[in-house]
Coordinates of C-alpha atoms and ligand atoms in Angstrom, one line a residue:
Chain A
X1 CA -21.5 11.1 -33.4
X2 CA -24.6 12.0 -35.4
X3 CA -24.9 15.5 -36.8
X4 CA -27.6 16.2 -34.2
X5 CA -25.3 15.4 -31.4
X6 CA -22.5 17.4 -33.0
X7 CA -24.8 20.4 -33.4
X8 CA -26.0 20.0 -29.8
X9 CA -22.5 19.9 -28.6
X10 CA -21.6 23.0 -30.5
X11 CA -24.5 25.0 -28.9
X12 CA -24.2 23.7 -25.3
X13 CA -22.1 26.2 -23.3
X14 CA -18.8 24.8 -22.1
X15 CA -19.0 23.8 -18.3
X16 CA -15.7 25.5 -17.7
X17 CA -16.7 28.7 -19.4
X18 CA -19.9 28.7 -17.4
X19 CA -18.2 28.1 -14.1
X20 CA -15.6 30.8 -14.8
X21 CA -18.4 33.3 -15.8
X22 CA -20.2 32.6 -12.6
X23 CA -17.2 33.2 -10.4
X24 CA -14.6 35.4 -12.0
X25 CA -16.4 38.8 -12.2
X26 CA -17.7 38.5 -8.6
X27 CA -14.3 37.5 -7.4
X28 CA -12.6 40.4 -9.2
X29 CA -15.1 42.8 -7.6
X30 CA -14.6 41.4 -4.1
X31 CA -10.8 41.1 -4.2
X32 CA -9.3 43.6 -6.7
X33 CA -5.9 42.5 -7.8
X34 CA -6.1 39.0 -6.2
X35 CA -6.6 37.2 -9.5
X36 CA -3.3 36.6 -11.2
X37 CA -4.6 34.6 -14.2
X38 CA -7.8 32.9 -15.2
X39 CA -8.4 30.4 -18.0
X40 CA -10.4 27.4 -19.2
X41 CA -8.5 24.3 -20.1
X42 CA -10.2 20.9 -20.8
X43 CA -13.6 22.2 -19.7
X44 CA -12.1 23.2 -16.4
X45 CA -12.2 26.7 -15.0
X46 CA -8.8 27.6 -13.5
X47 CA -8.1 30.7 -11.4
X48 CA -4.7 31.6 -10.2
X49 CA -4.6 33.8 -7.1
X50 CA -1.9 35.7 -5.3
X51 CA -0.5 33.8 -2.3
X52 CA -1.1 36.6 0.2
X53 CA -4.9 36.7 -0.5
X54 CA -5.4 33.0 -1.2
X55 CA -6.9 32.1 2.1
X56 CA -9.3 34.9 2.1
X57 CA -10.3 34.1 -1.5
X58 CA -10.9 30.4 -0.7
X59 CA -12.9 31.4 2.4
X60 CA -15.0 33.7 0.2
X61 CA -15.5 31.0 -2.4
X62 CA -16.8 28.7 0.3
X63 CA -19.1 31.2 2.0
X64 CA -20.3 33.6 -0.6
X65 CA -24.0 32.8 -1.3
X66 CA -23.3 33.0 -5.1
X67 CA -20.4 30.6 -4.9
X68 CA -21.0 28.0 -2.2
X69 CA -18.0 25.8 -3.0
X70 CA -18.7 23.5 0.0
X71 CA -16.7 20.5 -1.0
X72 CA -12.9 20.4 -1.3
X73 CA -12.1 17.5 -3.8
X74 CA -8.4 17.7 -3.6
X75 CA -5.3 19.6 -2.6
X76 CA -2.2 18.8 -4.5
X77 CA 0.9 20.4 -6.1
X78 CA 2.5 20.7 -9.5
X79 CA 6.2 21.2 -10.1
X80 CA 7.3 21.7 -13.6
X81 CA 10.6 20.5 -15.0
X82 CA 11.1 23.9 -16.5
X83 CA 12.7 26.0 -13.6
X84 CA 11.2 29.1 -15.1
X85 CA 7.6 27.9 -14.4
X86 CA 6.2 28.5 -11.0
X87 CA 5.4 25.9 -8.4
X88 CA 1.6 25.4 -8.2
X89 CA -0.5 24.5 -5.3
X90 CA -3.9 23.3 -6.6
X91 CA -7.2 23.3 -4.8
X92 CA -10.0 21.5 -6.6
X93 CA -13.3 22.9 -5.4
X94 CA -16.8 21.7 -6.0
X95 CA -20.1 23.2 -5.2
X96 CA -22.5 20.4 -4.5
X97 CA -25.5 22.7 -4.6
X98 CA -24.5 24.5 -7.8
X99 CA -23.0 21.4 -9.5
X100 CA -20.0 23.6 -10.5
X101 CA -16.3 22.9 -10.3
X102 CA -13.4 25.3 -9.9
X103 CA -9.7 24.9 -9.8
X104 CA -7.8 27.4 -7.7
X105 CA -4.1 27.6 -8.0
X106 CA -1.5 29.4 -5.9
X107 CA 1.7 30.1 -7.8
X108 CA 4.9 30.1 -5.8
X109 CA 8.6 30.7 -6.6
X110 CA 10.0 27.2 -6.8
X111 CA 13.3 28.4 -5.2
X112 CA 11.6 30.3 -2.4
X113 CA 10.1 28.9 0.7
X114 CA 7.0 26.8 -0.1
X115 CA 4.6 28.1 2.6
X116 CA 0.9 28.7 2.4
X117 CA -1.9 29.1 4.9
X118 CA -3.8 25.9 5.6
X119 CA -7.4 25.6 4.5
X120 CA -8.1 23.0 7.3
X121 CA -10.3 25.7 9.0
X122 CA -12.4 26.0 5.9
X123 CA -12.7 22.3 4.9
X124 CA -11.8 19.7 7.5
X125 CA -11.2 17.3 4.7
X126 CA -8.0 19.2 3.9
X127 CA -6.3 17.6 6.8
X128 CA -4.9 14.5 5.1
X129 CA -4.7 16.1 1.7
X130 CA -2.4 18.8 3.0
X131 CA -0.4 16.2 4.9
X132 CA 0.1 14.3 1.7
X133 CA 1.2 17.5 -0.1
X134 CA 3.7 18.2 2.7
X135 CA 5.0 14.6 2.6
X136 CA 5.4 14.4 -1.2
X137 CA 6.3 18.0 -2.0
X138 CA 7.5 19.6 1.2
X139 CA 5.0 22.4 1.2
X140 CA 4.5 23.8 4.7
X141 CA 0.8 24.5 5.4
X142 CA 1.0 27.1 8.1
X143 CA -1.4 26.6 11.0
X144 CA -2.2 23.0 10.0
X145 CA -3.0 21.3 13.3
X146 CA -1.1 18.0 12.6
X147 CA 1.4 18.4 9.7
X148 CA 3.1 15.0 9.7
X149 CA 4.1 12.7 7.0
X150 CA 1.2 10.5 5.8
X151 CA 2.4 8.2 3.0
X152 CA 6.1 7.8 4.0
X153 CA 6.8 6.7 7.5
X154 CA 7.5 9.5 10.0
X155 CA 11.2 8.9 10.4
X156 CA 11.7 8.9 6.6
X157 CA 14.9 10.9 6.1
X158 CA 15.3 11.2 2.3
X159 CA 13.2 14.2 1.7
X160 CA 10.1 14.8 -0.4
X161 CA 9.9 12.2 -3.1
X162 CA 7.7 14.0 -5.7
X163 CA 10.0 17.0 -6.1
X164 CA 11.8 17.1 -9.4
X165 CA 15.2 17.3 -7.6
X166 CA 14.5 13.9 -5.9
X167 CA 16.4 11.0 -7.4
X168 CA 14.0 8.3 -8.6
X169 CA 15.6 5.6 -6.5
X170 CA 16.0 7.7 -3.4
X171 CA 19.0 9.3 -1.9
X172 CA 20.6 6.5 0.1
X173 CA 21.8 3.1 -1.1
X174 CA 19.4 0.2 -1.0
X175 CA 21.0 -1.3 2.0
X176 CA 20.8 1.9 4.0
X177 CA 17.2 2.4 2.9
X178 CA 16.4 -1.2 4.0
X179 CA 18.2 -0.6 7.3
X180 CA 16.3 2.6 8.0
X181 CA 13.0 1.1 7.1
X182 CA 13.5 -1.9 9.3
X183 CA 14.6 0.3 12.2
X184 CA 11.3 2.0 12.1
X185 CA 8.9 0.9 14.8
X186 CA 5.5 1.2 13.3
X187 CA 3.7 1.0 16.7
X188 CA 5.6 4.0 17.9
X189 CA 3.8 6.3 15.5
X190 CA 0.8 4.5 14.3
X191 CA -1.1 3.4 17.3
X192 CA -4.7 2.9 18.1
X193 CA -4.5 6.0 20.2
X194 CA -4.3 7.9 16.9
X195 CA -7.9 6.7 16.2
X196 CA -8.9 7.3 19.8
X197 CA -12.6 7.1 20.2
X198 CA -12.7 9.7 22.9
X199 CA -11.2 12.3 20.5
X200 CA -13.5 11.3 17.7
X201 CA -16.4 11.7 20.0
X202 CA -16.0 15.5 20.2
X203 CA -16.0 15.7 16.4
X204 CA -19.2 13.7 15.9
X205 CA -22.4 15.4 14.6
X206 CA -24.7 16.7 17.2
X207 CA -27.6 14.3 16.6
X208 CA -25.2 11.4 16.9
X209 CA -23.8 12.7 20.2
X210 CA -27.4 12.9 21.5
X211 CA -28.1 9.3 20.4
X212 CA -24.9 8.1 22.0
X213 CA -25.7 10.0 25.2
X214 CA -28.9 7.9 25.5
X215 CA -26.6 4.9 26.0
X216 CA -24.1 6.2 28.6
X217 CA -22.2 2.9 28.9
X218 CA -21.0 3.2 25.3
X219 CA -20.2 6.8 25.6
X220 CA -16.5 7.6 25.4
X221 CA -15.0 9.3 28.4
Chain B
X1 CA -4.9 -48.7 -14.4
X2 CA -2.4 -50.5 -12.3
X3 CA -4.7 -53.2 -11.0
X4 CA -3.2 -56.6 -10.8
X5 CA -5.6 -59.3 -11.8
X6 CA -4.1 -62.3 -10.2
X7 CA -5.1 -61.3 -6.7
X8 CA -7.6 -63.7 -5.2
X9 CA -10.9 -61.6 -5.2
X10 CA -12.1 -63.3 -2.0
X11 CA -9.1 -63.6 0.3
X12 CA -9.1 -66.2 3.0
X13 CA -10.7 -64.7 6.2
X14 CA -7.8 -66.1 8.3
X15 CA -5.3 -64.1 6.1
X16 CA -7.2 -60.9 6.7
X17 CA -7.3 -61.5 10.5
X18 CA -3.5 -61.5 10.5
X19 CA -3.3 -58.1 8.8
X20 CA -4.2 -55.6 11.5
X21 CA -5.2 -52.2 9.9
X22 CA -4.2 -50.4 13.1
X23 CA -0.5 -50.0 12.4
X24 CA 1.8 -49.2 9.6
X25 CA 5.5 -48.9 9.3
X26 CA 7.1 -45.8 7.8
X27 CA 10.0 -43.5 8.1
X28 CA 9.6 -40.8 10.7
X29 CA 10.9 -38.2 8.3
X30 CA 8.5 -39.2 5.7
X31 CA 5.6 -39.1 8.1
X32 CA 6.5 -35.7 9.5
X33 CA 7.2 -34.2 6.1
X34 CA 4.1 -35.7 4.6
X35 CA 1.8 -34.3 7.2
X36 CA 3.6 -30.9 7.2
X37 CA 3.4 -30.5 3.4
X38 CA -0.2 -31.5 3.2
X39 CA -1.4 -29.0 5.9
X40 CA 0.5 -25.8 5.0
X41 CA -1.6 -23.1 6.6
X42 CA -0.9 -19.9 4.6
X43 CA -0.3 -16.5 6.1
X44 CA -1.6 -14.4 3.2
X45 CA 0.4 -11.2 2.9
X46 CA -1.4 -9.7 -0.1
X47 CA -0.2 -6.2 -0.8
X48 CA -1.1 -5.6 -4.4
X49 CA -2.5 -7.0 -7.7
X50 CA -0.9 -10.4 -7.2
X51 CA -3.2 -10.9 -4.2
X52 CA -6.1 -11.0 -6.6
X53 CA -4.6 -14.0 -8.3
X54 CA -3.9 -15.4 -4.8
X55 CA -7.6 -15.0 -4.0
X56 CA -8.5 -16.8 -7.3
X57 CA -6.1 -19.6 -6.3
X58 CA -7.9 -19.9 -2.9
X59 CA -11.4 -19.8 -4.5
X60 CA -13.3 -22.7 -5.8
X61 CA -12.0 -23.0 -9.3
X62 CA -8.4 -23.6 -8.3
X63 CA -9.2 -24.5 -4.7
X64 CA -6.0 -24.7 -2.6
X65 CA -8.0 -26.7 -0.1
X66 CA -7.0 -29.7 -2.3
X67 CA -3.6 -29.2 -0.7
X68 CA -4.8 -28.8 2.8
X69 CA -4.4 -25.0 2.6
X70 CA -8.0 -23.7 2.7
X71 CA -7.5 -22.4 6.2
X72 CA -6.1 -18.9 5.7
X73 CA -4.2 -18.1 8.9
X74 CA -4.6 -14.4 9.6
X75 CA -2.6 -14.9 12.8
X76 CA 1.0 -15.5 12.1
X77 CA 1.2 -17.7 15.2
X78 CA -0.9 -20.4 13.5
X79 CA 0.7 -20.1 10.1
X80 CA 3.2 -22.3 8.3
X81 CA 3.9 -20.6 5.0
X82 CA 4.0 -16.9 4.4
X83 CA 2.8 -16.0 0.9
X84 CA 3.9 -12.5 0.0
X85 CA 1.5 -11.7 -2.9
X86 CA 2.4 -8.3 -4.3
X87 CA 5.0 -5.5 -4.1
X88 CA 6.4 -4.6 -0.7
X89 CA 7.0 -0.9 0.0
X90 CA 9.7 0.0 2.5
X91 CA 7.0 1.1 4.9
X92 CA 5.8 -2.5 5.1
X93 CA 9.3 -3.9 5.6
X94 CA 9.2 -3.9 9.4
X95 CA 5.7 -5.3 9.3
X96 CA 6.6 -8.4 7.2
X97 CA 9.7 -8.9 9.3
X98 CA 7.6 -8.8 12.5
X99 CA 5.1 -11.2 11.0
X100 CA 7.9 -13.6 10.0
X101 CA 9.4 -13.4 13.4
X102 CA 6.1 -14.2 15.0
X103 CA 5.6 -17.3 12.9
X104 CA 6.7 -20.5 14.8
X105 CA 9.0 -23.1 13.2
X106 CA 8.6 -24.9 11.0
X107 CA 7.9 -22.1 8.6
X108 CA 8.4 -21.4 4.9
X109 CA 8.0 -18.4 2.6
X110 CA 6.7 -18.1 -0.9
X111 CA 7.5 -14.9 -2.8
X112 CA 4.7 -14.5 -5.4
X113 CA 5.2 -12.4 -8.4
X114 CA 7.9 -10.2 -10.0
X115 CA 7.6 -7.4 -7.4
X116 CA 7.9 -9.5 -4.3
X117 CA 10.8 -11.3 -5.8
X118 CA 12.8 -8.5 -7.3
X119 CA 10.9 -5.2 -7.0
X120 CA 9.6 -5.8 -10.5
X121 CA 8.9 -2.6 -12.5
X122 CA 9.1 -0.5 -9.3
X123 CA 12.8 0.4 -9.2
X124 CA 11.9 3.4 -7.1
X125 CA 12.6 5.1 -3.7
X126 CA 9.5 3.4 -2.2
X127 CA 10.0 -0.2 -3.0
X128 CA 11.9 -3.1 -1.4
X129 CA 13.9 -4.8 -4.2
X130 CA 12.9 -8.3 -3.4
X131 CA 11.6 -9.6 0.0
X132 CA 14.6 -11.9 0.3
X133 CA 16.5 -8.8 1.5
X134 CA 14.1 -8.9 4.5
X135 CA 13.2 -12.5 5.2
X136 CA 14.5 -15.9 3.8
X137 CA 12.4 -17.1 0.9
X138 CA 11.9 -20.8 -0.1
X139 CA 10.1 -20.5 -3.4
X140 CA 9.9 -17.7 -6.0
X141 CA 6.9 -17.7 -8.3
X142 CA 7.6 -15.6 -11.4
X143 CA 5.0 -13.7 -13.3
X144 CA 3.2 -10.4 -13.2
X145 CA 0.9 -11.6 -11.9
X146 CA 1.5 -15.4 -11.8
X147 CA -1.6 -17.3 -12.9
X148 CA -3.1 -19.5 -10.2
X149 CA -1.6 -22.5 -11.9
X150 CA 1.8 -20.8 -11.4
X151 CA 1.2 -20.3 -7.7
X152 CA 0.0 -23.9 -7.4
X153 CA 3.1 -25.1 -9.1
X154 CA 5.1 -23.1 -6.6
X155 CA 3.2 -24.7 -3.8
X156 CA 3.9 -28.1 -5.2
X157 CA 7.6 -27.2 -5.4
X158 CA 7.5 -26.3 -1.8
X159 CA 5.9 -29.7 -1.1
X160 CA 8.8 -31.3 -2.8
X161 CA 11.2 -29.3 -0.8
X162 CA 9.5 -30.2 2.4
X163 CA 9.5 -33.9 1.5
X164 CA 13.3 -33.7 1.1
X165 CA 13.8 -32.3 4.6
X166 CA 15.1 -34.3 7.5
X167 CA 14.2 -34.0 11.2
X168 CA 17.8 -34.9 11.9
X169 CA 19.2 -31.9 10.1
X170 CA 19.9 -29.3 12.8
X171 CA 20.4 -26.4 10.4
X172 CA 16.9 -26.5 8.9
X173 CA 14.9 -25.0 11.7
X174 CA 17.3 -22.3 12.7
X175 CA 15.8 -18.8 13.0
X176 CA 17.4 -16.3 10.6
X177 CA 17.7 -13.4 13.0
X178 CA 18.5 -9.8 12.2
X179 CA 22.2 -8.9 12.4
X180 CA 23.6 -6.4 14.8
X181 CA 23.6 -3.8 12.0
X182 CA 19.8 -4.0 11.8
X183 CA 19.9 -5.9 8.5
X184 CA 19.0 -9.4 7.6
X185 CA 21.7 -9.8 5.0
X186 CA 25.1 -8.2 4.4
X187 CA 24.7 -4.6 3.1
X188 CA 26.8 -5.4 0.0
X189 CA 24.5 -8.3 -0.8
X190 CA 21.4 -6.1 -0.6
X191 CA 23.0 -3.5 -2.8
X192 CA 24.0 -6.1 -5.3
X193 CA 20.6 -7.8 -5.7
X194 CA 19.1 -4.3 -5.9
X195 CA 21.2 -3.2 -8.8
X196 CA 19.1 -1.8 -11.7
X197 CA 18.4 -4.2 -14.5
X198 CA 16.5 -4.3 -17.8
X199 CA 15.0 -0.9 -18.8
X200 CA 15.7 0.7 -15.5
X201 CA 19.5 0.9 -16.2
X202 CA 18.6 3.9 -18.4
X203 CA 17.5 5.8 -15.3
X204 CA 20.2 7.7 -13.6
X205 CA 20.4 8.1 -9.9
X206 CA 20.4 11.9 -10.2
X207 CA 17.3 12.5 -12.4
Ligands
LIG1 S1 4.2 -8.7 -10.0 FE1 2.8 -7.6 -11.3 S2 0.8 -8.3 -10.5 FE2 2.3 -8.8 -8.9 S3 2.2 -7.1 -7.5 FE3 3.8 -6.7 -9.0 S4 2.8 -5.4 -10.6 FE4 1.2 -6.4 -9.4

């Protein structure tokens, strides 16, 4: 790195700091008491919010004209080995217009019930992300329209594999695991009906529906 | 090379007329095995990184069409050899079993790579510890991943195995069906071959 570059780097504001400065004061004003903690780590703005207000805060972050976080990059969880530390549900948000990132965390008691409100109504892309978080960590996303396992098969009976209490090799013996896996009938749960065209038709963008309507033969019933 | 020099370079036309090129004598076993081993249509079951090496084997540099295998059979019903290239998660166990059951006899299986053969480094809740707990395997190709040469060597070993088969052997083409307990092998056998080994013995079941 040349000295010029180093100097430039020292004077450019940190993207995390900038993102936090753009969001935190407005968020505190809109939801007094909702922010539990806010920090910047690795150039990434992180805001921890109280579980009760999380859904309202996330809706505000999406809709407020000053925020416009219109893209949900990821939903995932963090469980720490230290039992004192809370269980985290992580929403990685991005504003495509403002080119800003924000990480929102909900901190839960690891021993309590892991339940949060779904954000499927805010970002439709949360569907599979939340299903994965349910499958791997056992977090219940209340009001999720279709909270089923997504990585493990649906009759999987050993629990939620990414929890710290889950044994690495699983709970049953290898022969029992093999027996249960072979007994699974994939067609029973993963069928073409799941990808039914008629259902997808309703979710298509309006202009596409109009174009398809011009060819009635291809239109789904 | 092995050319003999004392052959008359211009054989008598009458001699040639007596040798009809339209028939040969051979053993039926040899003929059947020869034709089977030289037209093994693979059913590629590529699940992970090993499949990349499998693709390299199929592509022009290593070119398995030299062995009559260029026709990848994506339908199990027209396949002769199942090549499991990559790790097999439990979720895919019923799938590979179904494909194996759909393949008509005669059929063979190659387990390509450490993961397919033993579970490899993935001694975890999600991974089948060797596909031989699900289907019978003829040739194991070691490596992570095996180089194309390795897979070709395994294919040549399979050729050798096929050349040693006999049509008169009634045990050869028997379907290995699932047992009444829903398993292909005895549960003790599965548990035994799935025992941790190497570094993974340091992992306890509880943590
Ligand atoms: S043996 Fe190695 S290369 Fe092959 S699937 Fe396993 S990890 Fe990948």
